[in-house]
Coordinates of C-alpha atoms and ligand atoms in Angstrom, one line a residue:
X6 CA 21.1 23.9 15.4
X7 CA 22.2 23.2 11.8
X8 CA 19.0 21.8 10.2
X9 CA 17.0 25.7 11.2
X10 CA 19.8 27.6 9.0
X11 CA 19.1 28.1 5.5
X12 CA 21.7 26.8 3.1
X13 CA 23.4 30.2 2.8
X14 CA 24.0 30.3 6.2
X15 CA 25.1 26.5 6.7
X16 CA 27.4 26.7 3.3
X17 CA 28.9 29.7 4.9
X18 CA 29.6 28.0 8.3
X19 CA 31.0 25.3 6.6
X20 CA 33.3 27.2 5.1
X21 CA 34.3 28.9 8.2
X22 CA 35.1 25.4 9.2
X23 CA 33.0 26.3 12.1
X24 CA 30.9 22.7 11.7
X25 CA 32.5 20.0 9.2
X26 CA 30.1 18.6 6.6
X27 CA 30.1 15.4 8.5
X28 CA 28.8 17.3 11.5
X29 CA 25.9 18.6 9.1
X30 CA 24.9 15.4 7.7
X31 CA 24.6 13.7 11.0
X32 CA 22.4 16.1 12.3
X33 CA 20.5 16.2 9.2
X34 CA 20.1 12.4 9.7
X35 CA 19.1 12.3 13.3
X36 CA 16.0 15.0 12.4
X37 CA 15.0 12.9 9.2
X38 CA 14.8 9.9 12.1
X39 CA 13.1 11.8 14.8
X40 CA 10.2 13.9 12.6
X41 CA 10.0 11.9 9.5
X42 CA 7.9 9.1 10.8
X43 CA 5.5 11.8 12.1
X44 CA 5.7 13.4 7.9
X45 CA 6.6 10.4 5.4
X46 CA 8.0 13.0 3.4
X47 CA 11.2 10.0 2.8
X48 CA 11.0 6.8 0.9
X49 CA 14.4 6.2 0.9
X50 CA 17.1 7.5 3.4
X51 CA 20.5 6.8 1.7
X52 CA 23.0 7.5 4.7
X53 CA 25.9 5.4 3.5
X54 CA 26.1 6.9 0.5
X55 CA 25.6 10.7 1.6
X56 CA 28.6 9.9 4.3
X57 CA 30.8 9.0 1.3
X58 CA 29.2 12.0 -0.3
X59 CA 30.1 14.4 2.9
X60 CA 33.8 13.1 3.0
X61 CA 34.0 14.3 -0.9
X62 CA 32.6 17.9 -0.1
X63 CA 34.9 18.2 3.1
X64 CA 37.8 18.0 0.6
X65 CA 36.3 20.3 -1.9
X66 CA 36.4 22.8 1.1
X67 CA 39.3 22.1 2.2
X68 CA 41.2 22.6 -1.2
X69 CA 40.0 25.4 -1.8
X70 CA 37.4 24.1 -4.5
X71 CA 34.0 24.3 -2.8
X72 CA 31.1 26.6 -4.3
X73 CA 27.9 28.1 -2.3
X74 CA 26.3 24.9 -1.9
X75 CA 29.2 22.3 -0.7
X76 CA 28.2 20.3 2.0
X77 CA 24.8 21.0 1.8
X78 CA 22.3 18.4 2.5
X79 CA 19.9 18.2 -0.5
X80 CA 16.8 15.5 -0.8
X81 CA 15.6 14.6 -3.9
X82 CA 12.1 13.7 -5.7
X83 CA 11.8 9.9 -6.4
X84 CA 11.4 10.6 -10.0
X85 CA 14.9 11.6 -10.8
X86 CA 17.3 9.0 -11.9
X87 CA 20.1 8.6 -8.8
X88 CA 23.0 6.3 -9.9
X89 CA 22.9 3.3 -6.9
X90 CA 19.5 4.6 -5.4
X91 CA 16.8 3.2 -5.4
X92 CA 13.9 5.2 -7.8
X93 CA 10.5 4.4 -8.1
X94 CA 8.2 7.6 -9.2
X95 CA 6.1 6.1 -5.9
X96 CA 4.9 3.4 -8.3
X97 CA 4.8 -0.6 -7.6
X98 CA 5.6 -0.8 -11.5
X99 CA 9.4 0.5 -10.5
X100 CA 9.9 -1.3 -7.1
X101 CA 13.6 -2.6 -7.1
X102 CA 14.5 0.1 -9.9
X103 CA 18.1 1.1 -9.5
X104 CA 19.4 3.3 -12.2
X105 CA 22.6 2.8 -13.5
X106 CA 23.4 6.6 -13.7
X107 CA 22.7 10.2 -12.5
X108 CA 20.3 12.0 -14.0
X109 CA 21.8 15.7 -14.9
X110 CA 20.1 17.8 -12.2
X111 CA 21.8 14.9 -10.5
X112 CA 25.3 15.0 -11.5
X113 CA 25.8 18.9 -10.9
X114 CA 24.3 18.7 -7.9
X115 CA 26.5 16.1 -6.9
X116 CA 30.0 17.9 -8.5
X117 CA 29.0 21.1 -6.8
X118 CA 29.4 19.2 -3.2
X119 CA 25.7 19.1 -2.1
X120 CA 25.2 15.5 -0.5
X121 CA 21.9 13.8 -1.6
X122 CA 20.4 12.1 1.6
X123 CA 17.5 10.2 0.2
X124 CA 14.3 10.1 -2.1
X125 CA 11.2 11.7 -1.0
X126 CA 7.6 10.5 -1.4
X127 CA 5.4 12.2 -4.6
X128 CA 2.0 10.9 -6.3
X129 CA 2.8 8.2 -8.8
X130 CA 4.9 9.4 -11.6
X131 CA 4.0 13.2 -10.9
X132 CA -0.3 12.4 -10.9
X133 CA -1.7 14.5 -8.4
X134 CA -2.3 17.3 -6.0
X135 CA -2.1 15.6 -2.6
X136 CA 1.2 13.2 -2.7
X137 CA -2.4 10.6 -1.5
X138 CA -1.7 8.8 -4.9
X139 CA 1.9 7.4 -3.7
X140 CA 1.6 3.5 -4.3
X141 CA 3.5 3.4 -1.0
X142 CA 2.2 6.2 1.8
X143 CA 0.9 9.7 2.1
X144 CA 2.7 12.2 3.2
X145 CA 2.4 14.5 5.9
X146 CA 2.0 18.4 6.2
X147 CA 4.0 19.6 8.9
X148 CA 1.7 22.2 9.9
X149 CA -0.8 19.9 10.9
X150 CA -0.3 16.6 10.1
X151 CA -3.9 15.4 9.3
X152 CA -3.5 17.5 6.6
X153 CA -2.0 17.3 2.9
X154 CA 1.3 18.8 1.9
X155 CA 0.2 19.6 -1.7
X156 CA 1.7 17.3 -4.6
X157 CA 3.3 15.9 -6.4
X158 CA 6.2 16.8 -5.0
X159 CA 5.0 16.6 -1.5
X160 CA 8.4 14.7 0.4
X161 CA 10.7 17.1 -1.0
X162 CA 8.2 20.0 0.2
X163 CA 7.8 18.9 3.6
X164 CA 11.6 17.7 3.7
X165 CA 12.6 21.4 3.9
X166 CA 9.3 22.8 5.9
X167 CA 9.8 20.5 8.6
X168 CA 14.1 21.2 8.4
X169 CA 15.0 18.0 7.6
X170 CA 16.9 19.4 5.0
X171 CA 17.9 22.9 3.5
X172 CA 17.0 22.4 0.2
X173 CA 15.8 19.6 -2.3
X174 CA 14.6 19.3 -5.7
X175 CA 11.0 18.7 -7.1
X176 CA 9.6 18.8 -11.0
X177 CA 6.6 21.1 -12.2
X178 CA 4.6 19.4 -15.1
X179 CA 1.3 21.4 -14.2
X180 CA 2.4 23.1 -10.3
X181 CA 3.9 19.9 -8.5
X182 CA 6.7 22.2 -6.9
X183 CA 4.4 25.8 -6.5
X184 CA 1.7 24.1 -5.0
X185 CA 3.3 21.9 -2.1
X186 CA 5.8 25.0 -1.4
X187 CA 2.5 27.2 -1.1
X188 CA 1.2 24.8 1.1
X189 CA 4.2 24.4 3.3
X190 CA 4.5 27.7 3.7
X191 CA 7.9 27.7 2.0
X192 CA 9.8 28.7 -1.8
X193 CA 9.7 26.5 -4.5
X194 CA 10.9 27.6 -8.3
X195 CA 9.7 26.1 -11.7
X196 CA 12.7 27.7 -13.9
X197 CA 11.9 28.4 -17.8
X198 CA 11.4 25.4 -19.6
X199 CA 14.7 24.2 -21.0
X200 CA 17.3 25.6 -18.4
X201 CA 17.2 23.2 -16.3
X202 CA 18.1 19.5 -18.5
X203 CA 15.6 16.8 -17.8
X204 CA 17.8 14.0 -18.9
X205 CA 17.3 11.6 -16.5
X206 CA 14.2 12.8 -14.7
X207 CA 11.7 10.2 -15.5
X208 CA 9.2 11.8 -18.3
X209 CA 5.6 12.5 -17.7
X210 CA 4.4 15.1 -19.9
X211 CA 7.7 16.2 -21.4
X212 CA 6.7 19.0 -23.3
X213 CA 5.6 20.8 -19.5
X214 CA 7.9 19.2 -17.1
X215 CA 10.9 21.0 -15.5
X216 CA 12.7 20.7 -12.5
X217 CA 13.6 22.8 -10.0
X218 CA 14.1 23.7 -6.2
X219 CA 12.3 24.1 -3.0
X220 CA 13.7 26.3 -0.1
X221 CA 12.9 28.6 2.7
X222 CA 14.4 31.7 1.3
X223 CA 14.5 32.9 -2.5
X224 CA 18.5 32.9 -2.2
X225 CA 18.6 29.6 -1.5
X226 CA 16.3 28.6 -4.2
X227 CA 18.0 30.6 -6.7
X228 CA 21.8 29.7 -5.5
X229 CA 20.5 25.6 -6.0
X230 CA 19.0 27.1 -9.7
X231 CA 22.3 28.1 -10.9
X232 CA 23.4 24.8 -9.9
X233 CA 20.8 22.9 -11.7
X234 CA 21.0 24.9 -14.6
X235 CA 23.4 24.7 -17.6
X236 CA 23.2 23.7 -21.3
X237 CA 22.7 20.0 -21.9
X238 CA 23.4 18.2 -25.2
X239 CA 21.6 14.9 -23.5
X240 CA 18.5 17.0 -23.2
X241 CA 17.6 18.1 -26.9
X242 CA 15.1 20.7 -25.2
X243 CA 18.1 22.0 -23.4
X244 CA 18.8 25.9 -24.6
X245 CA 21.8 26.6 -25.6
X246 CA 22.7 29.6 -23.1
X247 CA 20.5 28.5 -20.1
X248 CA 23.1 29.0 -17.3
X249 CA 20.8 30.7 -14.7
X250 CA 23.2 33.6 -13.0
X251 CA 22.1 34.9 -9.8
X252 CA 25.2 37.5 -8.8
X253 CA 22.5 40.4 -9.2
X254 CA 20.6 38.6 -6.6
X255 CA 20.2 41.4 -4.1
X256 CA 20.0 44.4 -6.4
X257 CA 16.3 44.4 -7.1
X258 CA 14.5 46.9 -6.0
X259 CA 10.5 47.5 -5.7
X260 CA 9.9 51.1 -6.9
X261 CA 8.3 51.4 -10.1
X262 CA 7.6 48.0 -10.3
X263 CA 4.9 47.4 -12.6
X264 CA 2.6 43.8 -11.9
X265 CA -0.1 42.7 -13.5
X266 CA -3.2 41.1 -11.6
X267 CA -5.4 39.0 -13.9
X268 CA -8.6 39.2 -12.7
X269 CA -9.3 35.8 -13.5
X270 CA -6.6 35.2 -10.3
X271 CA -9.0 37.2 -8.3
X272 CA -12.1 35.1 -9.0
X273 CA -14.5 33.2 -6.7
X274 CA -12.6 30.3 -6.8
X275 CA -10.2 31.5 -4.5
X276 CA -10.8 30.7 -0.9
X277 CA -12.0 34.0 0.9
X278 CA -8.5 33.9 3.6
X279 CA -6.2 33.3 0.4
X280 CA -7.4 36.9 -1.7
X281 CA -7.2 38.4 1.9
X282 CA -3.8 37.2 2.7
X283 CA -2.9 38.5 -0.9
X284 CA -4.3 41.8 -0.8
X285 CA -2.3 42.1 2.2
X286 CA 0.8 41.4 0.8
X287 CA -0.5 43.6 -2.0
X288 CA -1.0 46.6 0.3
X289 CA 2.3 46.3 1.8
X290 CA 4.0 46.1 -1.7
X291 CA 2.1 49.5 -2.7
X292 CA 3.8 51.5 0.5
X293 CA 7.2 50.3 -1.5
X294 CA 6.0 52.0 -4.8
X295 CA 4.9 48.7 -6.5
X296 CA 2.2 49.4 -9.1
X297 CA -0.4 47.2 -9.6
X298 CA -2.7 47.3 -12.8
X299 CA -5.7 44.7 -13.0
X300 CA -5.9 43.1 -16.5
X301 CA -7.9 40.4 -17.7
X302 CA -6.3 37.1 -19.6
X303 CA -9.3 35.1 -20.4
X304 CA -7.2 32.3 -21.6
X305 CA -6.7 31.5 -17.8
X306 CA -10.3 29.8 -17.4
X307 CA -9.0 27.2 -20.0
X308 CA -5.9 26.2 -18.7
X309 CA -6.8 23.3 -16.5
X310 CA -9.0 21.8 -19.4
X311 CA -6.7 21.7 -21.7
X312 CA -3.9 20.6 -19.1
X313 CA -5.8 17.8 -18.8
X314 CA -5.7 16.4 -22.6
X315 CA -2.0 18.0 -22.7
X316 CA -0.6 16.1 -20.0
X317 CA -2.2 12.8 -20.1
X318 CA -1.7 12.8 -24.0
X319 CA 1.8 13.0 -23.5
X320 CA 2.1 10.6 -20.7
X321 CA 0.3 7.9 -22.3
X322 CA 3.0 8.0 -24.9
X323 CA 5.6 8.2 -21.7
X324 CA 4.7 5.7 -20.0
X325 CA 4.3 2.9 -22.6
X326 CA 7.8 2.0 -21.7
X327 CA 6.7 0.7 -18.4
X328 CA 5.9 -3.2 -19.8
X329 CA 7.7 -5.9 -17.4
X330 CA 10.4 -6.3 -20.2
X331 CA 12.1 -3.1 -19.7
X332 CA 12.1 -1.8 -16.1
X333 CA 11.1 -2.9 -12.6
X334 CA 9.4 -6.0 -11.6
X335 CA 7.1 -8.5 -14.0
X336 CA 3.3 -9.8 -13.6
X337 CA 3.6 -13.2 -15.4
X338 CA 0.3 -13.9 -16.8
X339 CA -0.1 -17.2 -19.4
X340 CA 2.5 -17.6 -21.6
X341 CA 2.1 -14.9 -24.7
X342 CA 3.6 -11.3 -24.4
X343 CA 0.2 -9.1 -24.5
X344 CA -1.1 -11.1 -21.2
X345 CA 1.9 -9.9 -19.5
X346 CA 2.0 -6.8 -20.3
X347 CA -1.5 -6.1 -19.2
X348 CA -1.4 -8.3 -15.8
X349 CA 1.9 -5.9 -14.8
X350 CA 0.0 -2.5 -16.5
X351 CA -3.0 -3.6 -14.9
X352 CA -1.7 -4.8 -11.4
X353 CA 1.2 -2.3 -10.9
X354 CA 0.0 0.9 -12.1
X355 CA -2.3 2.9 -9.8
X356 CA -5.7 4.5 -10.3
X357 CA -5.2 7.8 -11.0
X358 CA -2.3 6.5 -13.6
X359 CA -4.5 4.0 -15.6
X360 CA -7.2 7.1 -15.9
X361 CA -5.0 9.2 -17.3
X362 CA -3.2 6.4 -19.7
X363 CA -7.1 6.2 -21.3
X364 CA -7.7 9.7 -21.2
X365 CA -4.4 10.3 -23.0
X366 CA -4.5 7.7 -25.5
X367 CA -8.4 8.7 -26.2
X368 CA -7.3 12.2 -26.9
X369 CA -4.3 10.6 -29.3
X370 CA -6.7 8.4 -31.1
X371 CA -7.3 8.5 -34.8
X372 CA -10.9 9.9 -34.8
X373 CA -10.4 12.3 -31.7
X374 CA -7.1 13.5 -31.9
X375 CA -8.5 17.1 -33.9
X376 CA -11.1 17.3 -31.9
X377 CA -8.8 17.3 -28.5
X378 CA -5.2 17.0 -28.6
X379 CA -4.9 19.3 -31.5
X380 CA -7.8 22.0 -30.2
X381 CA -5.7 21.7 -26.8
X382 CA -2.3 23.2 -28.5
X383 CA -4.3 25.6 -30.1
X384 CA -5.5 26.8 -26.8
X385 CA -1.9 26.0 -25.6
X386 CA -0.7 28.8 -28.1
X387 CA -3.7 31.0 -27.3
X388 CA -2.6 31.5 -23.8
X389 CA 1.5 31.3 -24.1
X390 CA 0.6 34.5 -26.8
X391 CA -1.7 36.4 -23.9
X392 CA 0.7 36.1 -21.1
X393 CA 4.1 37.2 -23.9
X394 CA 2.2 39.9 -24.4
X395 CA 1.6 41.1 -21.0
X396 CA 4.8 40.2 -20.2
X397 CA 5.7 43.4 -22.6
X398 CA 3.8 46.1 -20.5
X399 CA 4.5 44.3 -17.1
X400 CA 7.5 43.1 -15.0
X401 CA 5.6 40.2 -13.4
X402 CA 1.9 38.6 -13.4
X403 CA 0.6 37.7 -9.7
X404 CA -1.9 35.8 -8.2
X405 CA -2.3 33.5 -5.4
X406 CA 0.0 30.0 -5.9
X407 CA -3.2 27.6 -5.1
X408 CA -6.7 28.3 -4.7
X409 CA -6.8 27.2 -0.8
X410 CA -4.6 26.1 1.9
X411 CA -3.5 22.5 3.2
X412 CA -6.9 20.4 3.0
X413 CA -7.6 16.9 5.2
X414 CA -6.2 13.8 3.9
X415 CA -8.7 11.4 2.7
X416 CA -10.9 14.6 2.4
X417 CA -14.2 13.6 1.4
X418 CA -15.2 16.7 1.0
X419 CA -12.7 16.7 -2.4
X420 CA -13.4 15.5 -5.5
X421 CA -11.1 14.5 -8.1
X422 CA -13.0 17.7 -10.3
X423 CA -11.5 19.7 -7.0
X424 CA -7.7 18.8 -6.9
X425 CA -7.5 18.7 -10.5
X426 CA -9.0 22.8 -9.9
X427 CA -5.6 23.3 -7.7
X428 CA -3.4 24.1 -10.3
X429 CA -5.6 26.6 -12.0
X430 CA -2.9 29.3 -11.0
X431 CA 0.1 27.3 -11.6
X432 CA -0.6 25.9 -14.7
X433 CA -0.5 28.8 -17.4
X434 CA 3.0 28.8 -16.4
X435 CA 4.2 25.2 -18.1
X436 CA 1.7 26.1 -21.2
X437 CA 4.0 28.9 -21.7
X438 CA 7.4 27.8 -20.4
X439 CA 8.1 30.9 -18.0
X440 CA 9.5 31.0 -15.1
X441 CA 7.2 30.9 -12.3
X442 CA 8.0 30.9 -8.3
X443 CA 5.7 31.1 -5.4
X444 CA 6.8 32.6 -1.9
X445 CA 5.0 32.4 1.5
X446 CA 3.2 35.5 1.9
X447 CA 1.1 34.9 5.3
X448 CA -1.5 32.6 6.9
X449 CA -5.2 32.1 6.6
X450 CA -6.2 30.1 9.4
X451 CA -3.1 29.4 10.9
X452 CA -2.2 27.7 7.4
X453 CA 0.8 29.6 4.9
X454 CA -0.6 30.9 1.4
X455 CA 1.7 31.2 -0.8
X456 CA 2.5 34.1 -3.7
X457 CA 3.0 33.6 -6.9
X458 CA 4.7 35.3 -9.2
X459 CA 5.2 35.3 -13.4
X460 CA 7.9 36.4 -15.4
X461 CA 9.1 36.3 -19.0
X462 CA 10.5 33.2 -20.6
X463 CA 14.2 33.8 -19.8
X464 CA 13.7 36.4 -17.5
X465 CA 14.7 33.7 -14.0
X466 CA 17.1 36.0 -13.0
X467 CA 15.3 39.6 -12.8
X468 CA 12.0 36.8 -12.0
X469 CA 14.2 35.8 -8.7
X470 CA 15.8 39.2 -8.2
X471 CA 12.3 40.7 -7.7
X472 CA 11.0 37.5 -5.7
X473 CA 13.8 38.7 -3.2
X474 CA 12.7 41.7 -3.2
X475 CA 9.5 41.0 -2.4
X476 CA 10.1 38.5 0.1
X477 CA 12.0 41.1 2.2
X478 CA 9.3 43.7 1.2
X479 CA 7.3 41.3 3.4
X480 CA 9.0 39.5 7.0
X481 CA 5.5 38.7 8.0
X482 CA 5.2 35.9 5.1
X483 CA 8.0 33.1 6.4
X484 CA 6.7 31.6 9.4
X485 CA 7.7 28.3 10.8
X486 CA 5.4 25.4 10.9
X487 CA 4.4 24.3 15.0
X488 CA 6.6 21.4 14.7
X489 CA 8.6 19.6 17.9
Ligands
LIG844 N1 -1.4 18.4 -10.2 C1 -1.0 18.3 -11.6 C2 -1.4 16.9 -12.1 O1 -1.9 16.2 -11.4 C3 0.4 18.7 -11.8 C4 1.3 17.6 -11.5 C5 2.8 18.0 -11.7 O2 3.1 19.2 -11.9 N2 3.6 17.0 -11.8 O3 -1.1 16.6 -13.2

């Protein structure tokens, strides 16, 4: 069955020539239309397109031309710009939006011969923890599917947990690909900011987002980075030498690894079954000669504060584009331009997007913006300087990818106070720009917890050498989902 392989394996085969890439895709296809209605994970299935897409690849192979990837089905997060797909960042106020060209995650995807089959479902233009604030549906965690799949990138999480496809793509502004990975049970990589180009992937807080993959092994994730990656002059953010090279792949090793565990990871905040699924993981580590030292980074306590004038600040500004002139559909509203622009803001935008428009543009404001948006970047500095540091006397900083498992949609039992506290691991990471990936690393309650684990801006490749390290360190962590 082609859809259980991981991309290595299924790249490989075709190669062999031992299933064409037309043979992939349609299988592909027939599992997106047999589980997806149970997930929602798609908004968009684009099937005549991806068969063009698989003819292409099959002559890449066949010439001689194809890389690790070709043929590959790959789903991608609706906030991407796909040229002659539909994208909508799961927002009314983009319904109908076809961009006119690839974004450039996009494009080298595309030349290296994987074969995008559709759009997947995320909160409205990134907002959220749950995927709950898609404008269209929620979507579904395939290990139990009354529960949420994390967010924002939830589709393009569940699309690979529930082996619809092998790999896709998701962007991290504050943990939107960690999280839903942790929560599926699967991989999912934020690389450092500015090696992958975000030209094209619609902004939200620009200074924080990055995209990168989800997958069900490490290699997999980090065979799609080196696709992703590359120096781009439409991104000015773009580093120069930001190719992400992942030959030493397999030549980590565990002894004498030195880790850092902040204490402030280790708090009460954490769900009792998470730390134990951890320290597990821990103790397993230790038998390979890993060497864990506690340390304390009090700047951690601040992080989803200050995320949350950070973000918002910079999406305000982002989103001001979004008007009924520019893009997507039009509220007409009397005849003069303000009215318009506030029936379509007003009546296409969701909830959680208008809050965060007035939290953003409050913290911008004349007579505020010292008192928050400023005091944030100081704080932002603070805590980039803490983990650099640590980063001197320690190969990696751990701690658990999200403070629980997969919690019931419509939980009333959550507060917005509580899924904002989600990415209290995973944010520190975009404040500082390093790389950051989270790997399954066992159950609590029958649910995956995921590991996550720091490194050193520019350090992806030793960051994803180790990560496979670990995750053979510890076959108990990848376990499949209960799914038909
Ligand atoms: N959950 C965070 C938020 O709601 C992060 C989202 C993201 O990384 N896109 O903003």
């Amino acid at each position: 069955m082609v859809c259980q392989l991981t991309a290595t394996e299924l790249a490989d085969k075709l190669r062999k020539r031992e299933v064409s890439v037309r043979e992939a895709l349609d299988e592909c296809l027939a599992r997106i239309r047999r589980v997806d209605p149970d997930y929602s994970a798609f908004l968009h299935v684009s099937e005549e397109a991806a068969i063009v897409e698989a003819a292409s690849a099959q002559k890449l192979i066949d010439d001689g031309e194809g890389g690790p990837l070709t043929g590959v089905p790959l789903a991608v997060k609706d906030n991407m710009c796909t040229s002659g797909l539909p994208t909508t960042c799961s927002s009314k106020i983009l319904e109908g939006f076809v961009p006119p060209y690839d974004a450039t995650a996009i494009a080298q995807a595309r030349s290296a011969g994987l074969v995008i089959v559709g759009k997947t479902n995320l909160d409205e233009f990134a907002m959220g923890t749950s995927t709950e604030n898609s404008a269209f549906f929620p979507t579904r965690n395939p290990w139990n599917p009354d529960l949420s799949p994390g967010g924002s990138s939830g589709g393009s999480a569940v699309a690979v947990a529930a082996e619809m496809t092998q790999l896709s793509l998701g962007s991290d502004t504050g943990g939107s690909i960690r999280q839903p990975a942790s929560l599926c049970g699967i991989v999912g990589f934020k690389p450092t900011y500015g090696r992958v180009s975000r030209y094209g992937l619609i902004a939200f807080g620009s200074s924080l987002d990055q995209i990168g993959p989800f997958a069900r092994t490490v290699e997999d994730a980090a065979l799609m980075s080196s696709v992703l990656s590359g120096h781009d002059p439409l991104d000015s953010t773009s580093q120069k030498d930001s190719q992400i090279d992942v030959t030493g792949l397999k030549k980590g090793s565990l002894k004498g690894l030195k880790v850092a565990l902040p204490k402030e990871f280790h708090s009460d905040s954490i769900e009792p079954g998470v730390r134990e699924a951890l320290d597990f993981a821990i103790d397993a580590l230790k038998k390979e000669g890993v060497e864990f030292t506690e340390v304390s980074l009090p700047s951690i306590k601040l992080g989803v504060t200050t995320y949350y004038i950070i973000a918002p600040a910079e999406a305000s500004s982002n989103l001001a584009r979004f008007d009924g002139v520019r893009y997507g559909p039009r509220v007409e509203a009397g005849t003069d331009h303000i009215g318009m622009v506030s029936a379509t803001r007003g009546r296409l935008f969701g909830h959680e997007v208008k809050l965060r428009i007035m939290v953003g543009t409050y913290a911008l404001s004349a007579g505020y913006y010292d008192a928050y948006y400023h005091r944030a970047q100081q704080v932002r500095r603070l805590m980039a300087d803490e983990f650099e540091r640590t980063f001197k006397d320690f190969d990696l900083v751990m701690g658990p990818t999200s403070p629980c498992v997969a919690f019931p949609l419509d939980s009333e039992d959550l507060d917005q106070m509580a899924l904002k506290l989600m990415d209290y691991c995973t944010i520190p990471a975009n404040m500082g720009g390093f790389p950051s990936i989270s790997i399954p690393c066992g159950l609590s309650n029958g649910l995956p917890v995921g590991m996550l684990l720091n490194g050193p801006v520019n350090g992806d490749e030793r960051l994803l050498q180790t990560a496979h390290a670990i995750e053979r360190a510890l076959p108990h962590g990848h376990k499949r989902p209960p799914m038909p």
